[in-house]
PDB file of C-alpha atoms in Angstrom:
ATOM      1  CA  MET A   1    -108.193  16.073 184.804  1.00 54.00           C
ATOM      2  CA  SER A   2    -105.657  15.534 182.036  1.00 63.00           C
ATOM      3  CA  GLU A   3    -104.157  18.248 179.846  1.00 69.00           C
ATOM      4  CA  ALA A   4    -104.473  18.193 176.072  1.00 74.00           C
ATOM      5  CA  THR A   5    -101.230  17.682 174.190  1.00 83.00           C
ATOM      6  CA  MET A   6    -101.025  19.340 170.811  1.00 86.00           C
ATOM      7  CA  ARG A   7     -99.117  17.586 168.069  1.00 91.00           C
ATOM      8  CA  PRO A   8     -95.841  19.362 167.185  1.00 93.00           C
ATOM      9  CA  GLN A   9     -96.710  19.502 163.466  1.00 97.00           C
ATOM     10  CA  PHE A  10     -99.989  21.272 164.263  1.00 95.00           C
ATOM     11  CA  MET A  11     -98.231  23.807 166.478  1.00 94.00           C
ATOM     12  CA  LYS A  12     -95.588  24.409 163.786  1.00 97.00           C
ATOM     13  CA  ALA A  13     -98.324  24.951 161.190  1.00 97.00           C
ATOM     14  CA  MET A  14    -100.030  27.480 163.479  1.00 96.00           C
ATOM     15  CA  GLU A  15     -96.739  29.297 164.113  1.00 97.00           C
ATOM     16  CA  ASP A  16     -96.030  29.425 160.364  1.00 97.00           C
ATOM     17  CA  LEU A  17     -99.530  30.744 159.656  1.00 97.00           C
ATOM     18  CA  ASP A  18     -99.262  33.337 162.415  1.00 96.00           C
ATOM     19  CA  ALA A  19     -95.935  34.563 161.034  1.00 96.00           C
ATOM     20  CA  ARG A  20     -97.441  35.089 157.564  1.00 96.00           C
ATOM     21  CA  ILE A  21    -100.692  36.905 158.327  1.00 96.00           C
ATOM     22  CA  GLY A  22    -101.714  40.459 159.095  1.00 95.00           C
ATOM     23  CA  LYS A  23     -98.941  42.246 157.208  1.00 94.00           C
ATOM     24  CA  GLY A  24    -101.375  44.909 155.958  1.00 95.00           C
ATOM     25  CA  VAL A  25    -101.878  46.294 159.477  1.00 97.00           C
ATOM     26  CA  GLU A  26     -99.302  48.182 161.511  1.00 97.00           C
ATOM     27  CA  PRO A  27     -97.781  46.185 164.407  1.00 97.00           C
ATOM     28  CA  ARG A  28     -99.337  48.341 167.136  1.00 97.00           C
ATOM     29  CA  ILE A  29    -102.879  47.736 165.849  1.00 98.00           C
ATOM     30  CA  ARG A  30    -102.075  44.050 165.324  1.00 98.00           C
ATOM     31  CA  GLU A  31    -101.119  43.681 168.996  1.00 98.00           C
ATOM     32  CA  MET A  32    -104.057  45.768 170.185  1.00 98.00           C
ATOM     33  CA  VAL A  33    -106.444  43.474 168.310  1.00 98.00           C
ATOM     34  CA  ARG A  34    -104.690  40.347 169.584  1.00 98.00           C
ATOM     35  CA  LEU A  35    -104.865  41.610 173.156  1.00 98.00           C
ATOM     36  CA  ARG A  36    -108.534  42.637 172.929  1.00 98.00           C
ATOM     37  CA  CYS A  37    -109.524  39.227 171.485  1.00 97.00           C
ATOM     38  CA  SER A  38    -107.495  37.446 174.167  1.00 97.00           C
ATOM     39  CA  HIS A  39    -109.373  39.364 176.868  1.00 97.00           C
ATOM     40  CA  ILE A  40    -112.721  38.427 175.324  1.00 96.00           C
ATOM     41  CA  ASN A  41    -111.663  34.777 175.188  1.00 95.00           C
ATOM     42  CA  GLY A  42    -110.224  34.776 178.719  1.00 95.00           C
ATOM     43  CA  CYS A  43    -106.817  33.456 177.674  1.00 96.00           C
ATOM     44  CA  ALA A  44    -104.461  34.510 180.497  1.00 95.00           C
ATOM     45  CA  TYR A  45    -101.302  33.360 178.682  1.00 95.00           C
ATOM     46  CA  CYS A  46    -102.167  35.329 175.537  1.00 97.00           C
ATOM     47  CA  ILE A  47    -103.204  38.391 177.562  1.00 98.00           C
ATOM     48  CA  ARG A  48     -99.752  38.463 179.160  1.00 98.00           C
ATOM     49  CA  LEU A  49     -97.974  37.785 175.852  1.00 97.00           C
ATOM     50  CA  HIS A  50     -99.782  40.481 173.873  1.00 98.00           C
ATOM     51  CA  SER A  51     -99.619  42.985 176.748  1.00 98.00           C
ATOM     52  CA  GLU A  52     -95.835  42.596 176.728  1.00 98.00           C
ATOM     53  CA  GLN A  53     -95.709  42.863 172.926  1.00 98.00           C
ATOM     54  CA  LEU A  54     -97.836  46.005 172.923  1.00 98.00           C
ATOM     55  CA  ALA A  55     -95.691  47.530 175.678  1.00 98.00           C
ATOM     56  CA  SER A  56     -92.575  46.822 173.604  1.00 98.00           C
ATOM     57  CA  LEU A  57     -94.202  48.780 170.756  1.00 98.00           C
ATOM     58  CA  GLY A  58     -94.778  51.774 173.015  1.00 97.00           C
ATOM     59  CA  GLY A  59     -98.286  50.958 174.245  1.00 98.00           C
ATOM     60  CA  SER A  60     -98.960  52.769 177.512  1.00 97.00           C
ATOM     61  CA  VAL A  61    -100.085  51.063 180.701  1.00 98.00           C
ATOM     62  CA  HIS A  62    -103.378  52.964 180.354  1.00 98.00           C
ATOM     63  CA  LEU A  63    -103.968  51.598 176.853  1.00 98.00           C
ATOM     64  CA  ILE A  64    -102.996  48.049 177.785  1.00 98.00           C
ATOM     65  CA  SER A  65    -105.356  48.161 180.778  1.00 98.00           C
ATOM     66  CA  ALA A  66    -108.168  49.697 178.738  1.00 98.00           C
ATOM     67  CA  LEU A  67    -108.084  46.847 176.234  1.00 98.00           C
ATOM     68  CA  ALA A  68    -109.722  44.638 178.867  1.00 98.00           C
ATOM     69  CA  ARG A  69    -112.942  46.580 178.233  1.00 96.00           C
ATOM     70  CA  PRO A  70    -115.100  46.988 175.131  1.00 96.00           C
ATOM     71  CA  VAL A  71    -113.813  49.739 172.885  1.00 95.00           C
ATOM     72  CA  LYS A  72    -117.052  51.686 173.322  1.00 93.00           C
ATOM     73  CA  LEU A  73    -116.165  52.060 177.022  1.00 94.00           C
ATOM     74  CA  MET A  74    -112.595  53.273 176.452  1.00 93.00           C
ATOM     75  CA  ARG A  75    -111.485  56.842 176.873  1.00 91.00           C
ATOM     76  CA  GLU A  76    -111.439  58.414 173.431  1.00 89.00           C
ATOM     77  CA  ASP A  77    -107.939  59.816 173.912  1.00 94.00           C
ATOM     78  CA  LEU A  78    -106.437  56.306 174.182  1.00 97.00           C
ATOM     79  CA  VAL A  79    -107.183  55.133 170.636  1.00 97.00           C
ATOM     80  CA  SER A  80    -107.468  56.741 167.238  1.00 97.00           C
ATOM     81  CA  PRO A  81    -110.686  56.378 165.232  1.00 97.00           C
ATOM     82  CA  ALA A  82    -108.946  53.750 163.051  1.00 97.00           C
ATOM     83  CA  GLU A  83    -107.777  51.785 166.086  1.00 98.00           C
ATOM     84  CA  ALA A  84    -111.275  51.969 167.604  1.00 97.00           C
ATOM     85  CA  ALA A  85    -112.789  50.666 164.359  1.00 97.00           C
ATOM     86  CA  ALA A  86    -110.289  47.789 164.225  1.00 98.00           C
ATOM     87  CA  LEU A  87    -110.990  46.884 167.847  1.00 97.00           C
ATOM     88  CA  ARG A  88    -114.773  47.010 167.349  1.00 95.00           C
ATOM     89  CA  PHE A  89    -114.429  44.758 164.286  1.00 96.00           C
ATOM     90  CA  ALA A  90    -112.346  42.341 166.389  1.00 96.00           C
ATOM     91  CA  GLU A  91    -114.954  42.366 169.165  1.00 96.00           C
ATOM     92  CA  VAL A  92    -117.786  41.661 166.762  1.00 94.00           C
ATOM     93  CA  LEU A  93    -115.971  38.845 164.967  1.00 93.00           C
ATOM     94  CA  THR A  94    -114.885  37.294 168.265  1.00 94.00           C
ATOM     95  CA  ASP A  95    -117.958  37.284 170.473  1.00 87.00           C
ATOM     96  CA  TYR A  96    -121.012  39.204 169.332  1.00 75.00           C
ATOM     97  CA  PRO A  97    -124.340  38.139 167.834  1.00 70.00           C
ATOM     98  CA  ARG A  98    -124.455  37.681 164.101  1.00 71.00           C
ATOM     99  CA  GLY A  99    -125.629  40.666 162.153  1.00 69.00           C
ATOM    100  CA  LEU A 100    -123.221  43.226 163.568  1.00 78.00           C
ATOM    101  CA  GLU A 101    -120.404  42.180 161.234  1.00 83.00           C
ATOM    102  CA  ILE A 102    -121.506  44.398 158.339  1.00 87.00           C
ATOM    103  CA  GLU A 103    -121.751  47.523 160.509  1.00 89.00           C
ATOM    104  CA  ALA A 104    -118.345  46.883 162.101  1.00 92.00           C
ATOM    105  CA  ARG A 105    -116.729  45.981 158.757  1.00 92.00           C
ATOM    106  CA  ASN A 106    -118.136  49.119 157.108  1.00 94.00           C
ATOM    107  CA  GLU A 107    -116.818  51.308 159.931  1.00 95.00           C
ATOM    108  CA  ALA A 108    -113.394  49.651 159.724  1.00 96.00           C
ATOM    109  CA  GLY A 109    -113.535  50.072 155.937  1.00 96.00           C
ATOM    110  CA  LYS A 110    -113.595  53.840 156.433  1.00 97.00           C
ATOM    111  CA  HIS A 111    -110.089  53.610 157.931  1.00 97.00           C
ATOM    112  CA  PHE A 112    -108.516  50.589 156.200  1.00 97.00           C
ATOM    113  CA  ASP A 113    -108.257  49.614 152.544  1.00 97.00           C
ATOM    114  CA  ALA A 114    -109.383  46.166 151.350  1.00 96.00           C
ATOM    115  CA  ASP A 115    -105.958  44.579 151.959  1.00 97.00           C
ATOM    116  CA  ALA A 116    -105.698  45.960 155.486  1.00 97.00           C
ATOM    117  CA  LEU A 117    -109.279  44.909 156.227  1.00 96.00           C
ATOM    118  CA  GLY A 118    -108.410  41.404 155.038  1.00 96.00           C
ATOM    119  CA  SER A 119    -105.343  41.491 157.268  1.00 97.00           C
ATOM    120  CA  LEU A 120    -107.546  42.372 160.236  1.00 97.00           C
ATOM    121  CA  VAL A 121    -109.766  39.353 159.542  1.00 95.00           C
ATOM    122  CA  GLU A 122    -106.628  37.161 159.372  1.00 97.00           C
ATOM    123  CA  ILE A 123    -105.303  38.511 162.685  1.00 97.00           C
ATOM    124  CA  ILE A 124    -108.652  38.095 164.429  1.00 96.00           C
ATOM    125  CA  ALA A 125    -109.139  34.547 163.142  1.00 96.00           C
ATOM    126  CA  VAL A 126    -105.650  33.390 164.091  1.00 97.00           C
ATOM    127  CA  VAL A 127    -105.564  34.958 167.561  1.00 97.00           C
ATOM    128  CA  ASN A 128    -108.962  33.428 168.310  1.00 96.00           C
ATOM    129  CA  ALA A 129    -107.574  30.048 167.234  1.00 96.00           C
ATOM    130  CA  TRP A 130    -104.506  30.538 169.461  1.00 96.00           C
ATOM    131  CA  ASN A 131    -106.732  31.487 172.407  1.00 96.00           C
ATOM    132  CA  ARG A 132    -108.735  28.311 172.005  1.00 93.00           C
ATOM    133  CA  ILE A 133    -105.627  26.157 171.569  1.00 93.00           C
ATOM    134  CA  THR A 134    -104.077  27.619 174.702  1.00 92.00           C
ATOM    135  CA  ARG A 135    -107.243  27.373 176.797  1.00 89.00           C
ATOM    136  CA  GLY A 136    -107.937  23.857 175.527  1.00 88.00           C
ATOM    137  CA  SER A 137    -104.410  22.751 176.427  1.00 84.00           C
ATOM    138  CA  GLU A 138    -104.352  24.144 179.995  1.00 78.00           C
TER     139      GLU A 138
END
């Protein structure tokens, strides 16, 4: 089986996009969302990368481990209500049946203003793209 080779200009465009998005969300939540999406998508490289990033931002081993599970199954003391809402929104946009988006967006909207909510959508979309690029290139 041959590996896919991504064109350098595509990878550069993705890196540039990734560097520009998600500024309306604090770095810790950004990495939590990236890690949760990477778990859902089964991207081992991205799981390691975002686990290390979250650890560098002070994320505990318990939190990093918990992000392998749906947020509804996490201990409540590991995430704030805002973090839980962001993670649920990420789960729904990544791998849940259509129709749950409005509920998850409304819950996230209780904790994030319109700009931050838009930033969450950006983060979720880009990390899902990265997960697929990485898995498709393995």
